[in-house]
Amino acid sequence: MLTTSCAGQDGTTSAPKANPSASAPHGYVEGAQEKAEQQSRLLLNDPATGDTRVLDLVTGKTHKASRTTGATELTTDGRFGYLHTADGTHVLDGGAWMVDHGDHVHYYRAAIRDVGRLPADPGTEVRSDAAVTAVTDADGRTRIYRRAGLEKGKVGSARTLPGTHAGAVVPYAEHLLSVTEDGKVVVYDRQGERAASPDEECENPNGDAVTRRGVVLGCADGALLVREDDGTFTAEAIPYGSDVPAAERATAFRHRPGSDTLTAPAGKRAVWVLDVSERTWARVKTGPVVSANTAGEGSVLIVLETDGALHGYDIATGKQVSRTKRLVTGTSETGTAVHAPPVIEVDRSRAYLNDQKGKRVYEIDYNDNLRVARTFDLDVEPALMVETGR
């Protein structure tokens, strides 16, 4: 069993305040502790009761966080959790994040705290980078918040990006990437002025992911990869190669942060795997899919199927190579506001699976035939889960 503490205890407090100066070490962040290793944490929520927990995967302890009831979705940008409800999006600072400088990475931990509420309707999508957070509502209107405000524990004021947008507005390469309602790709600068308009179009945009190769947008005929190189933005189509029915298109990508291999359901009994480096799609036939993910780079495709077990598939051959016992009860391809489908979160060494009814989270070693490495028993039903600190 895990011990539970209040946020701010057991290593989650901020470091003693200090004034940054010329002698401050490289990577210094006021109020945070820099660590040598990744500080992974799971943000967990039970929409029915509002109970919210932060599970520290380094210490194995859980911490109570502000209660949020009625959440229909929980998303993250790597540090903040966004609990989407009918009366707005509640922001939780998970207190763990990383800063990737390309040739090296900094890992940080700080206090877990409630930041506040973003005024947003159901269907709102939130995307962030190191400088800004873009909040796009269901009508395509987008507000831009300064990330520094969230880091200080305040939502702050926002400015509105001109026009309406199809799908989420994605911060990328110090710009804002958007698709207009007629499928045109548009790049704005931070002031909201048009900076570029790559030639390729994206019909019916749905789903996006930021990778080291650029931003991937899900489109009716496949994907569009938008890249920036020395201030120039280009777009490249990655088509499916054949006609794909609307119900089998990739519309929601999941992947390991830092990986260029994306997954998405391909109907009810298959999973799309998009290799962004090779610009290729693979359709892996599976059993009935609840959720899927992969670490990429030669790792197995991990699929939770309706039998409640995890199945591992070789992406190159499509063959099943591993399987666990039944881990989750009450699984189905869809969920409700109080019973969302379980998710598979993946980092560089482990995967995590939430079992709502069992009140637990499984840690999976995907490099060892999907072995259950640890089981975290909880005092709440973790219907919603995201991983931060990556």
Tab-separated table of C-alpha atoms in Angstrom, residues 33-41 56-59 78 95-99 105-109 256-258 346-350 352 366 387-390:
chain	number	residue	atom	x	y	z
A	33	GLN	CA	14.966	21.582	-7.012
A	34	GLU	CA	17.051	20.272	-9.887
A	35	LYS	CA	17.542	16.506	-9.874
A	36	ALA	CA	19.863	14.160	-11.726
A	37	GLU	CA	17.047	11.810	-12.738
A	38	GLN	CA	13.604	12.110	-14.277
A	39	GLN	CA	10.959	13.026	-11.672
A	40	SER	CA	7.932	11.192	-13.030
A	41	ARG	CA	4.547	11.646	-11.392
A	56	ASP	CA	5.232	10.242	-7.109
A	57	LEU	CA	6.845	7.393	-9.039
A	58	VAL	CA	10.254	8.086	-7.490
A	59	THR	CA	9.183	7.835	-3.843
A	78	GLY	CA	4.363	17.535	-19.229
A	95	GLY	CA	5.394	19.844	-9.565
A	96	ALA	CA	7.615	17.780	-11.876
A	97	TRP	CA	8.944	18.631	-15.316
A	98	MET	CA	11.931	18.524	-17.610
A	99	VAL	CA	13.660	21.039	-19.861
A	105	VAL	CA	18.174	17.639	-20.144
A	106	HIS	CA	17.335	19.264	-16.812
A	107	TYR	CA	14.894	17.580	-14.394
A	108	TYR	CA	12.997	19.541	-11.758
A	109	ARG	CA	10.618	19.005	-8.864
A	256	ARG	CA	6.258	8.517	-25.568
A	257	PRO	CA	7.423	12.132	-25.243
A	258	GLY	CA	10.577	12.485	-27.311
A	346	VAL	CA	4.787	5.397	-21.524
A	347	ASP	CA	8.166	6.830	-20.566
A	348	ARG	CA	11.747	5.763	-21.268
A	349	SER	CA	11.677	2.618	-19.144
A	350	ARG	CA	8.150	1.854	-17.966
A	352	TYR	CA	1.585	2.789	-16.570
A	366	TYR	CA	7.598	-3.239	-21.571
A	387	GLU	CA	2.065	11.310	-16.492
A	388	THR	CA	4.149	14.434	-15.861
A	389	GLY	CA	7.852	15.063	-15.375
A	390	ARG	CA	8.822	13.689	-18.779
